[in-house]
Amino acid sequence: MTDRVGGVARRKRPTMRDVAREAGVALRTVSRVVNDDPTVGAHLVSRVQAAISALDYAPDERARQLRRGTSGTVGAAVRNLADAHPVLSAVDDASRARGLAVLAMSTEDDEAREREAVLSMCRRRVDGIVIEPIGLTHDYLAPEIAAGLPVVAVDRPCAGVSADAVLSDNAAGIGMAYRQLSVHGHRRIAYIGDDERIFTGRERAAAFRACVAASGGPLSGMVFPGVVTASRVSTALAAVLSGPAPATALITGNVATTIEALRYLGADAGRLAVVGFDDFPLADILRPALTVVAQNSAVIGRTAIDLLVARAADPSRPVQTVTVPVELIARGSGELPAPPA
Amino acid sequence: MTDRVGGVARRKRPTMRDVAREAGVALRTVSRVVNDDPTVGAHLVSRVQAAISALDYAPDERARQLRRGTSGTVGAAVRNLADAHPVLSAVDDASRARGLAVLAMSTEDDEAREREAVLSMCRRRVDGIVIEPIGLTHDYLAPEIAAGLPVVAVDRPCAGVSADAVLSDNAAGIGMAYRQLSVHGHRRIAYIGDDERIFTGRERAAAFRACVAASGGPLSGMVFPGVVTASRVSTALAAVLSGPAPATALITGNVATTIEALRYLGADAGRLAVVGFDDFPLADILRPALTVVAQNSAVIGRTAIDLLVARAADPSRPVQTVTVPVELIARGSGELPAPPA
DNA sequence: TGCTTCCGAGATAACGTTATCCCACGCTGA
DNA sequence: TCAGCGTGGGATAACGTTATCTCGGAAGCA
């Protein structure tokens, strides 16, 4: 049983049929052995297993999935594959624990690419999708959800369709950051963060404004939401640090902003108290080590898979949004005292 | 056409059959339209497309793959999904450019898990596998490779089977690091790196020893290969920095070692000149900013997919190992001058 | 011994596609 | 007018599994 490809004799993959012939049993019996069906006699089992290893047979997962109607795979559409992605890792772990494989695709913060990735997952008939939504609307998912596809949004909710979601407690996190800086004597605190068209950017900026209003601090010239680019962050930071009454402390709304801010501050990092939203590896070896509001990625990933499995089991359950607590990790940069007025 | 699952009426997915019925054409005609077969009349095309969007039909990729015999997917078994992984990202990009999807799985540096991941990919009949090998032997891949599965090793070669490989120029990289430190006056240079049972650990340690031998520097008590743990790195570092003639410069053999070393050094980082093997995000905002030997992840990933596709096209082509150049990025830590003797 | 019962194992029909045939139709040329 | 031919489109058989149905035979009981 060989096949000529490119001029080379190359063995074709053995199928269940070949195993059956080799073992001298019926096709169905091989299937039973492969699926650990207990209704097969012991001697047949060993004969079939011998044939399997003799032929290096491995069942074709596609055919199995096609026949069974389920794929045993969850899709994960995440923003980025190149950078650290603790949530994806947690999703991977939780899925494996349940015997599910993960098909991860990167959306690169691009709406079209997100759509393409998600639809490709649907064509592969994944059993569910975990998505870190980018697009402003996900109505193209509506028919899929209606057809019973479990979809769980992570970090931000899906707009335009009703899907389960796992979010961090953004407001509480900003509150913790603000309080920490206040406790250390800061009154003039600035915020630079993500674009308010993005859900998290909106929530965090709003929470920050609420904190300032509650504490009676200055608001004007202190809040800078927008697209995260090196130039915008440095412009904002320059504005915040200049003038007659410069800020003495800074809250950054996401990792990208934090890093751009630190890059801009360079050796002067110790001049400004900083609390970053979201932790990242190496935050502890910076000088001063960075105080952060850390999201609980492990819990977020695990919860996402829990919700996904629950919905697969009962598609009629009410749509649920889970808010995961965040944690302030004090490492030094947020505990720098305010200079005496 | 509804199906009762968990007490809820849930629409079954439409199949090509349903589309054909809706459009009043034969099954095969729908298939032709879906695959852009030009031999279909324009009015039939539009009728079929109308039916497709009316029913929200999406072809079942599994059935298509089963029938065609090809899956349009490459598997990527990488060490880690949680941390930054620029090679995986490059593999993803290069694959997408060729119309291939990527099934990424994490091996977590565990031999059993690697094996499980790779075999799972085989069962899914991926068209090829990119692997960052962990296990000491990959003989379990031999039958797959014999059956024509293209396998490309990345970062390290596969032991036990002959597969294409894409490696960084480890020896040249260590040479660059050593030379940079020498140029800045260092004579007592230490090396801490990965276990020599690991290919890269072995190559880099060997290259380091060769550099020392060539320059006539001291070797004893200066080379510390081993498993990367916080305690081992700090023990090694303490040894290197103590005694009558402590090292004035350090080369670290991989990112994990670099980070542990910096963590141990803490505020004293400026006391020791450091060059790290492999770059990582944020290396530039450390103080002093970290000089590194950077691997060219983009080229590595792209080359891996190139090799994979080439082998798929011609399984008889000779097995090839590509060595990708590395680059020294001077940021400060490697340019600290040696203290006067 | 003869009948029922039960259990292990084989034939066969799906699952949703694509590929191979094959036919019906319209056009051309004699 | 009819044979010949090209072309668009339909029936049908795979692809490699699993589920349903059926059947042969061994064991249990009177």
PDB file of C-alpha atoms in Angstrom, chain B residues 77-307:
ATOM      1  CA  ALA B  77       4.537  22.362  19.853  1.00  0.00           C
ATOM      2  CA  VAL B  78       6.215  25.113  21.815  1.00  0.00           C
ATOM      3  CA  ARG B  79       7.692  25.216  25.281  1.00  0.00           C
ATOM      4  CA  ASN B  80       5.395  27.796  26.678  1.00  0.00           C
ATOM      5  CA  LEU B  81       2.243  29.675  25.881  1.00  0.00           C
ATOM      6  CA  ALA B  82       2.182  31.944  28.905  1.00  0.00           C
ATOM      7  CA  ASP B  83       5.388  33.828  28.255  1.00  0.00           C
ATOM      8  CA  ALA B  84       6.341  35.872  25.264  1.00  0.00           C
ATOM      9  CA  HIS B  85       6.974  33.671  22.261  1.00  0.00           C
ATOM     10  CA  PRO B  86       8.127  35.617  19.236  1.00  0.00           C
ATOM     11  CA  VAL B  87       8.945  32.496  17.217  1.00  0.00           C
ATOM     12  CA  LEU B  88       5.412  31.187  17.574  1.00  0.00           C
ATOM     13  CA  SER B  89       4.131  34.520  16.439  1.00  0.00           C
ATOM     14  CA  ALA B  90       6.379  34.427  13.391  1.00  0.00           C
ATOM     15  CA  VAL B  91       5.256  30.885  12.624  1.00  0.00           C
ATOM     16  CA  ASP B  92       1.676  32.060  12.864  1.00  0.00           C
ATOM     17  CA  ASP B  93       2.285  34.930  10.461  1.00  0.00           C
ATOM     18  CA  ALA B  94       4.162  32.852   7.926  1.00  0.00           C
ATOM     19  CA  SER B  95       1.500  30.156   8.054  1.00  0.00           C
ATOM     20  CA  ARG B  96      -1.340  32.548   7.569  1.00  0.00           C
ATOM     21  CA  ALA B  97       0.451  34.016   4.583  1.00  0.00           C
ATOM     22  CA  ARG B  98       0.363  30.553   3.030  1.00  0.00           C
ATOM     23  CA  GLY B  99      -3.243  29.895   3.968  1.00  0.00           C
ATOM     24  CA  LEU B 100      -2.392  27.500   6.772  1.00  0.00           C
ATOM     25  CA  ALA B 101      -3.876  27.572  10.236  1.00  0.00           C
ATOM     26  CA  VAL B 102      -1.759  26.917  13.312  1.00  0.00           C
ATOM     27  CA  LEU B 103      -2.625  24.516  16.078  1.00  0.00           C
ATOM     28  CA  ALA B 104      -0.434  25.648  18.968  1.00  0.00           C
ATOM     29  CA  MET B 105       0.123  23.480  21.991  1.00  0.00           C
ATOM     30  CA  SER B 106       2.316  24.041  24.975  1.00  0.00           C
ATOM     31  CA  THR B 107       4.744  21.401  26.162  1.00  0.00           C
ATOM     32  CA  GLU B 108       5.659  23.148  29.422  1.00  0.00           C
ATOM     33  CA  ASP B 109       9.143  21.675  29.125  1.00  0.00           C
ATOM     34  CA  ASP B 110       7.705  18.296  29.934  1.00  0.00           C
ATOM     35  CA  GLU B 111       8.705  15.334  27.831  1.00  0.00           C
ATOM     36  CA  ALA B 112       5.471  13.401  28.352  1.00  0.00           C
ATOM     37  CA  ARG B 113       3.393  16.431  27.593  1.00  0.00           C
ATOM     38  CA  GLU B 114       5.363  17.092  24.439  1.00  0.00           C
ATOM     39  CA  ARG B 115       4.775  13.567  23.269  1.00  0.00           C
ATOM     40  CA  GLU B 116       1.098  13.799  24.030  1.00  0.00           C
ATOM     41  CA  ALA B 117       0.788  17.099  22.191  1.00  0.00           C
ATOM     42  CA  VAL B 118       2.619  15.857  19.120  1.00  0.00           C
ATOM     43  CA  LEU B 119       0.643  12.629  18.915  1.00  0.00           C
ATOM     44  CA  SER B 120      -2.560  14.574  19.289  1.00  0.00           C
ATOM     45  CA  MET B 121      -1.483  16.684  16.335  1.00  0.00           C
ATOM     46  CA  CYS B 122      -0.824  13.549  14.333  1.00  0.00           C
ATOM     47  CA  ARG B 123      -4.281  12.245  15.126  1.00  0.00           C
ATOM     48  CA  ARG B 124      -5.623  15.507  13.815  1.00  0.00           C
ATOM     49  CA  ARG B 125      -3.643  14.882  10.651  1.00  0.00           C
ATOM     50  CA  VAL B 126      -1.868  18.209  10.597  1.00  0.00           C
ATOM     51  CA  ASP B 127       0.067  18.820   7.407  1.00  0.00           C
ATOM     52  CA  GLY B 128       3.279  19.364   9.333  1.00  0.00           C
ATOM     53  CA  ILE B 129       4.718  20.000  12.760  1.00  0.00           C
ATOM     54  CA  VAL B 130       6.999  22.718  14.044  1.00  0.00           C
ATOM     55  CA  ILE B 131       8.513  21.588  17.283  1.00  0.00           C
ATOM     56  CA  GLU B 132      10.708  23.134  19.905  1.00  0.00           C
ATOM     57  CA  PRO B 133      12.047  19.811  21.095  1.00  0.00           C
ATOM     58  CA  ILE B 134      12.177  18.951  24.767  1.00  0.00           C
ATOM     59  CA  GLY B 135      12.499  15.208  24.942  1.00  0.00           C
ATOM     60  CA  LEU B 136      15.897  13.555  24.637  1.00  0.00           C
ATOM     61  CA  THR B 137      14.656  11.341  21.866  1.00  0.00           C
ATOM     62  CA  HIS B 138      11.876  11.691  19.351  1.00  0.00           C
ATOM     63  CA  ASP B 139      11.902   8.201  17.949  1.00  0.00           C
ATOM     64  CA  TYR B 140       8.162   8.007  18.406  1.00  0.00           C
ATOM     65  CA  LEU B 141       8.008  10.422  15.491  1.00  0.00           C
ATOM     66  CA  ALA B 142       9.918   8.091  13.193  1.00  0.00           C
ATOM     67  CA  PRO B 143       6.863   6.313  11.740  1.00  0.00           C
ATOM     68  CA  GLU B 144       5.132   9.626  11.150  1.00  0.00           C
ATOM     69  CA  ILE B 145       8.150  11.057   9.379  1.00  0.00           C
ATOM     70  CA  ALA B 146       8.443   7.860   7.357  1.00  0.00           C
ATOM     71  CA  ALA B 147       4.794   8.267   6.432  1.00  0.00           C
ATOM     72  CA  GLY B 148       5.645  11.655   5.009  1.00  0.00           C
ATOM     73  CA  LEU B 149       4.847  14.073   7.842  1.00  0.00           C
ATOM     74  CA  PRO B 150       7.064  17.147   7.556  1.00  0.00           C
ATOM     75  CA  VAL B 151       8.669  17.931  10.901  1.00  0.00           C
ATOM     76  CA  VAL B 152      10.820  20.971  11.535  1.00  0.00           C
ATOM     77  CA  ALA B 153      12.716  21.427  14.776  1.00  0.00           C
ATOM     78  CA  VAL B 154      13.252  24.929  16.028  1.00  0.00           C
ATOM     79  CA  ASP B 155      15.923  26.188  18.438  1.00  0.00           C
ATOM     80  CA  ARG B 156      17.300  22.670  18.936  1.00  0.00           C
ATOM     81  CA  PRO B 157      17.546  19.625  16.692  1.00  0.00           C
ATOM     82  CA  CYS B 158      15.373  16.573  17.157  1.00  0.00           C
ATOM     83  CA  ALA B 159      17.352  13.661  18.511  1.00  0.00           C
ATOM     84  CA  GLY B 160      16.721  10.148  17.302  1.00  0.00           C
ATOM     85  CA  VAL B 161      15.126  11.068  13.999  1.00  0.00           C
ATOM     86  CA  SER B 162      16.292  13.018  11.001  1.00  0.00           C
ATOM     87  CA  ALA B 163      14.246  16.168  10.656  1.00  0.00           C
ATOM     88  CA  ASP B 164      14.904  19.604   9.292  1.00  0.00           C
ATOM     89  CA  ALA B 165      15.998  22.138  11.858  1.00  0.00           C
ATOM     90  CA  VAL B 166      16.318  25.881  12.276  1.00  0.00           C
ATOM     91  CA  LEU B 167      18.892  26.890  14.836  1.00  0.00           C
ATOM     92  CA  SER B 168      20.449  30.114  16.025  1.00  0.00           C
ATOM     93  CA  ASP B 169      24.151  30.561  15.657  1.00  0.00           C
ATOM     94  CA  ASN B 170      24.886  29.884  19.298  1.00  0.00           C
ATOM     95  CA  ALA B 171      28.648  29.793  18.989  1.00  0.00           C
ATOM     96  CA  ALA B 172      28.777  33.097  17.143  1.00  0.00           C
ATOM     97  CA  GLY B 173      26.453  34.656  19.705  1.00  0.00           C
ATOM     98  CA  ILE B 174      28.579  33.621  22.642  1.00  0.00           C
ATOM     99  CA  GLY B 175      31.592  34.845  20.719  1.00  0.00           C
ATOM    100  CA  MET B 176      30.006  38.263  20.227  1.00  0.00           C
ATOM    101  CA  ALA B 177      29.160  38.502  23.888  1.00  0.00           C
ATOM    102  CA  TYR B 178      32.627  37.490  24.954  1.00  0.00           C
ATOM    103  CA  ARG B 179      34.291  39.874  22.557  1.00  0.00           C
ATOM    104  CA  GLN B 180      32.094  42.775  23.654  1.00  0.00           C
ATOM    105  CA  LEU B 181      33.073  42.225  27.264  1.00  0.00           C
ATOM    106  CA  SER B 182      36.740  41.784  26.371  1.00  0.00           C
ATOM    107  CA  VAL B 183      36.732  45.003  24.412  1.00  0.00           C
ATOM    108  CA  HIS B 184      35.530  46.790  27.500  1.00  0.00           C
ATOM    109  CA  GLY B 185      38.431  45.498  29.516  1.00  0.00           C
ATOM    110  CA  HIS B 186      37.010  42.444  31.158  1.00  0.00           C
ATOM    111  CA  ARG B 187      39.329  39.508  31.733  1.00  0.00           C
ATOM    112  CA  ARG B 188      37.464  37.574  34.390  1.00  0.00           C
ATOM    113  CA  ILE B 189      34.217  36.630  32.663  1.00  0.00           C
ATOM    114  CA  ALA B 190      31.764  34.076  34.045  1.00  0.00           C
ATOM    115  CA  TYR B 191      29.053  32.064  32.334  1.00  0.00           C
ATOM    116  CA  ILE B 192      25.852  30.770  33.869  1.00  0.00           C
ATOM    117  CA  GLY B 193      23.501  28.877  31.604  1.00  0.00           C
ATOM    118  CA  ASP B 194      21.222  25.982  30.926  1.00  0.00           C
ATOM    119  CA  ASP B 195      21.808  22.346  31.647  1.00  0.00           C
ATOM    120  CA  GLU B 196      24.288  20.778  29.251  1.00  0.00           C
ATOM    121  CA  ARG B 197      21.894  17.919  28.630  1.00  0.00           C
ATOM    122  CA  ILE B 198      19.939  20.492  26.637  1.00  0.00           C
ATOM    123  CA  PHE B 199      21.331  21.168  23.186  1.00  0.00           C
ATOM    124  CA  THR B 200      21.516  24.937  23.475  1.00  0.00           C
ATOM    125  CA  GLY B 201      22.992  24.684  26.959  1.00  0.00           C
ATOM    126  CA  ARG B 202      25.663  22.390  25.605  1.00  0.00           C
ATOM    127  CA  GLU B 203      26.475  24.498  22.558  1.00  0.00           C
ATOM    128  CA  ARG B 204      26.661  27.747  24.439  1.00  0.00           C
ATOM    129  CA  ALA B 205      28.740  26.408  27.308  1.00  0.00           C
ATOM    130  CA  ALA B 206      31.123  24.799  24.834  1.00  0.00           C
ATOM    131  CA  ALA B 207      31.412  28.024  22.870  1.00  0.00           C
ATOM    132  CA  PHE B 208      32.104  29.914  26.054  1.00  0.00           C
ATOM    133  CA  ARG B 209      34.875  27.520  27.053  1.00  0.00           C
ATOM    134  CA  ALA B 210      36.370  27.891  23.593  1.00  0.00           C
ATOM    135  CA  CYS B 211      36.343  31.676  23.911  1.00  0.00           C
ATOM    136  CA  VAL B 212      38.058  31.569  27.271  1.00  0.00           C
ATOM    137  CA  ALA B 213      40.637  29.133  26.001  1.00  0.00           C
ATOM    138  CA  ALA B 214      41.336  31.269  22.968  1.00  0.00           C
ATOM    139  CA  SER B 215      41.802  34.424  24.997  1.00  0.00           C
ATOM    140  CA  GLY B 216      43.780  32.785  27.778  1.00  0.00           C
ATOM    141  CA  GLY B 217      41.408  33.869  30.523  1.00  0.00           C
ATOM    142  CA  PRO B 218      40.665  31.881  33.679  1.00  0.00           C
ATOM    143  CA  LEU B 219      38.262  28.969  33.258  1.00  0.00           C
ATOM    144  CA  SER B 220      38.006  27.265  36.624  1.00  0.00           C
ATOM    145  CA  GLY B 221      35.073  28.473  38.724  1.00  0.00           C
ATOM    146  CA  MET B 222      33.732  30.497  35.838  1.00  0.00           C
ATOM    147  CA  VAL B 223      31.380  28.105  33.996  1.00  0.00           C
ATOM    148  CA  PHE B 224      28.079  27.120  35.602  1.00  0.00           C
ATOM    149  CA  PRO B 225      25.757  25.124  33.426  1.00  0.00           C
ATOM    150  CA  GLY B 226      22.776  23.450  35.073  1.00  0.00           C
ATOM    151  CA  VAL B 227      19.061  23.428  35.574  1.00  0.00           C
ATOM    152  CA  VAL B 228      17.754  26.980  35.743  1.00  0.00           C
ATOM    153  CA  THR B 229      16.340  27.615  39.196  1.00  0.00           C
ATOM    154  CA  ALA B 230      16.534  30.682  41.362  1.00  0.00           C
ATOM    155  CA  SER B 231      18.615  28.885  43.942  1.00  0.00           C
ATOM    156  CA  ARG B 232      21.126  27.436  41.520  1.00  0.00           C
ATOM    157  CA  VAL B 233      21.629  30.754  39.778  1.00  0.00           C
ATOM    158  CA  SER B 234      22.094  32.648  43.026  1.00  0.00           C
ATOM    159  CA  THR B 235      24.522  30.041  44.352  1.00  0.00           C
ATOM    160  CA  ALA B 236      26.522  30.227  41.161  1.00  0.00           C
ATOM    161  CA  LEU B 237      26.475  34.001  41.185  1.00  0.00           C
ATOM    162  CA  ALA B 238      27.582  34.171  44.799  1.00  0.00           C
ATOM    163  CA  ALA B 239      30.479  31.861  44.003  1.00  0.00           C
ATOM    164  CA  VAL B 240      31.458  33.876  40.959  1.00  0.00           C
ATOM    165  CA  LEU B 241      31.465  37.163  42.862  1.00  0.00           C
ATOM    166  CA  SER B 242      33.341  35.992  45.922  1.00  0.00           C
ATOM    167  CA  GLY B 243      36.893  34.853  46.480  1.00  0.00           C
ATOM    168  CA  PRO B 244      40.145  36.609  45.824  1.00  0.00           C
ATOM    169  CA  ALA B 245      39.576  37.169  42.117  1.00  0.00           C
ATOM    170  CA  PRO B 246      35.870  37.674  41.476  1.00  0.00           C
ATOM    171  CA  ALA B 247      34.431  37.899  37.994  1.00  0.00           C
ATOM    172  CA  THR B 248      33.805  41.390  36.660  1.00  0.00           C
ATOM    173  CA  ALA B 249      31.462  40.326  33.873  1.00  0.00           C
ATOM    174  CA  LEU B 250      28.791  37.718  33.274  1.00  0.00           C
ATOM    175  CA  ILE B 251      27.281  36.013  30.267  1.00  0.00           C
ATOM    176  CA  THR B 252      23.921  34.380  30.871  1.00  0.00           C
ATOM    177  CA  GLY B 253      22.921  31.504  28.648  1.00  0.00           C
ATOM    178  CA  ASN B 254      19.190  32.107  28.290  1.00  0.00           C
ATOM    179  CA  VAL B 255      16.425  34.484  29.319  1.00  0.00           C
ATOM    180  CA  ALA B 256      15.407  32.582  32.434  1.00  0.00           C
ATOM    181  CA  THR B 257      18.980  32.674  33.707  1.00  0.00           C
ATOM    182  CA  THR B 258      19.315  36.338  32.844  1.00  0.00           C
ATOM    183  CA  ILE B 259      16.253  37.227  34.832  1.00  0.00           C
ATOM    184  CA  GLU B 260      17.210  35.169  37.847  1.00  0.00           C
ATOM    185  CA  ALA B 261      20.643  36.744  37.797  1.00  0.00           C
ATOM    186  CA  LEU B 262      19.239  40.255  37.633  1.00  0.00           C
ATOM    187  CA  ARG B 263      16.800  39.432  40.383  1.00  0.00           C
ATOM    188  CA  TYR B 264      19.659  38.255  42.581  1.00  0.00           C
ATOM    189  CA  LEU B 265      21.825  41.246  41.808  1.00  0.00           C
ATOM    190  CA  GLY B 266      18.977  43.664  42.492  1.00  0.00           C
ATOM    191  CA  ALA B 267      20.213  47.190  43.040  1.00  0.00           C
ATOM    192  CA  ASP B 268      23.797  45.996  42.536  1.00  0.00           C
ATOM    193  CA  ALA B 269      23.182  45.211  38.891  1.00  0.00           C
ATOM    194  CA  GLY B 270      25.479  48.041  37.882  1.00  0.00           C
ATOM    195  CA  ARG B 271      28.439  46.420  39.668  1.00  0.00           C
ATOM    196  CA  LEU B 272      28.676  43.609  37.148  1.00  0.00           C
ATOM    197  CA  ALA B 273      28.827  43.824  33.366  1.00  0.00           C
ATOM    198  CA  VAL B 274      26.199  41.517  31.892  1.00  0.00           C
ATOM    199  CA  VAL B 275      25.394  40.238  28.417  1.00  0.00           C
ATOM    200  CA  GLY B 276      22.330  38.008  28.152  1.00  0.00           C
ATOM    201  CA  PHE B 277      21.718  35.405  25.492  1.00  0.00           C
ATOM    202  CA  ASP B 278      18.423  36.212  23.844  1.00  0.00           C
ATOM    203  CA  ASP B 279      16.456  39.399  23.977  1.00  0.00           C
ATOM    204  CA  PHE B 280      13.193  39.967  25.794  1.00  0.00           C
ATOM    205  CA  PRO B 281      10.684  42.792  26.026  1.00  0.00           C
ATOM    206  CA  LEU B 282      11.633  45.395  28.593  1.00  0.00           C
ATOM    207  CA  ALA B 283      15.322  44.585  28.438  1.00  0.00           C
ATOM    208  CA  ASP B 284      15.707  48.183  27.314  1.00  0.00           C
ATOM    209  CA  ILE B 285      14.051  49.763  30.334  1.00  0.00           C
ATOM    210  CA  LEU B 286      16.149  48.011  32.932  1.00  0.00           C
ATOM    211  CA  ARG B 287      18.882  50.031  34.548  1.00  0.00           C
ATOM    212  CA  PRO B 288      21.419  49.630  33.249  1.00  0.00           C
ATOM    213  CA  ALA B 289      19.618  48.625  30.067  1.00  0.00           C
ATOM    214  CA  LEU B 290      20.571  45.091  29.181  1.00  0.00           C
ATOM    215  CA  THR B 291      22.993  44.244  26.424  1.00  0.00           C
ATOM    216  CA  VAL B 292      21.882  41.060  24.719  1.00  0.00           C
ATOM    217  CA  VAL B 293      22.630  38.642  21.938  1.00  0.00           C
ATOM    218  CA  ALA B 294      19.281  38.650  20.132  1.00  0.00           C
ATOM    219  CA  GLN B 295      18.013  35.715  18.138  1.00  0.00           C
ATOM    220  CA  ASN B 296      16.164  36.591  14.986  1.00  0.00           C
ATOM    221  CA  SER B 297      12.793  35.093  15.819  1.00  0.00           C
ATOM    222  CA  ALA B 298      11.048  36.416  12.760  1.00  0.00           C
ATOM    223  CA  VAL B 299      13.530  34.748  10.437  1.00  0.00           C
ATOM    224  CA  ILE B 300      13.506  31.544  12.471  1.00  0.00           C
ATOM    225  CA  GLY B 301       9.732  31.238  12.308  1.00  0.00           C
ATOM    226  CA  ARG B 302       9.534  32.082   8.648  1.00  0.00           C
ATOM    227  CA  THR B 303      12.314  29.685   7.756  1.00  0.00           C
ATOM    228  CA  ALA B 304      10.644  26.902   9.702  1.00  0.00           C
ATOM    229  CA  ILE B 305       7.477  27.244   7.664  1.00  0.00           C
ATOM    230  CA  ASP B 306       9.481  27.517   4.453  1.00  0.00           C
ATOM    231  CA  LEU B 307      11.243  24.250   5.233  1.00  0.00           C
TER     232      LEU B 307
END
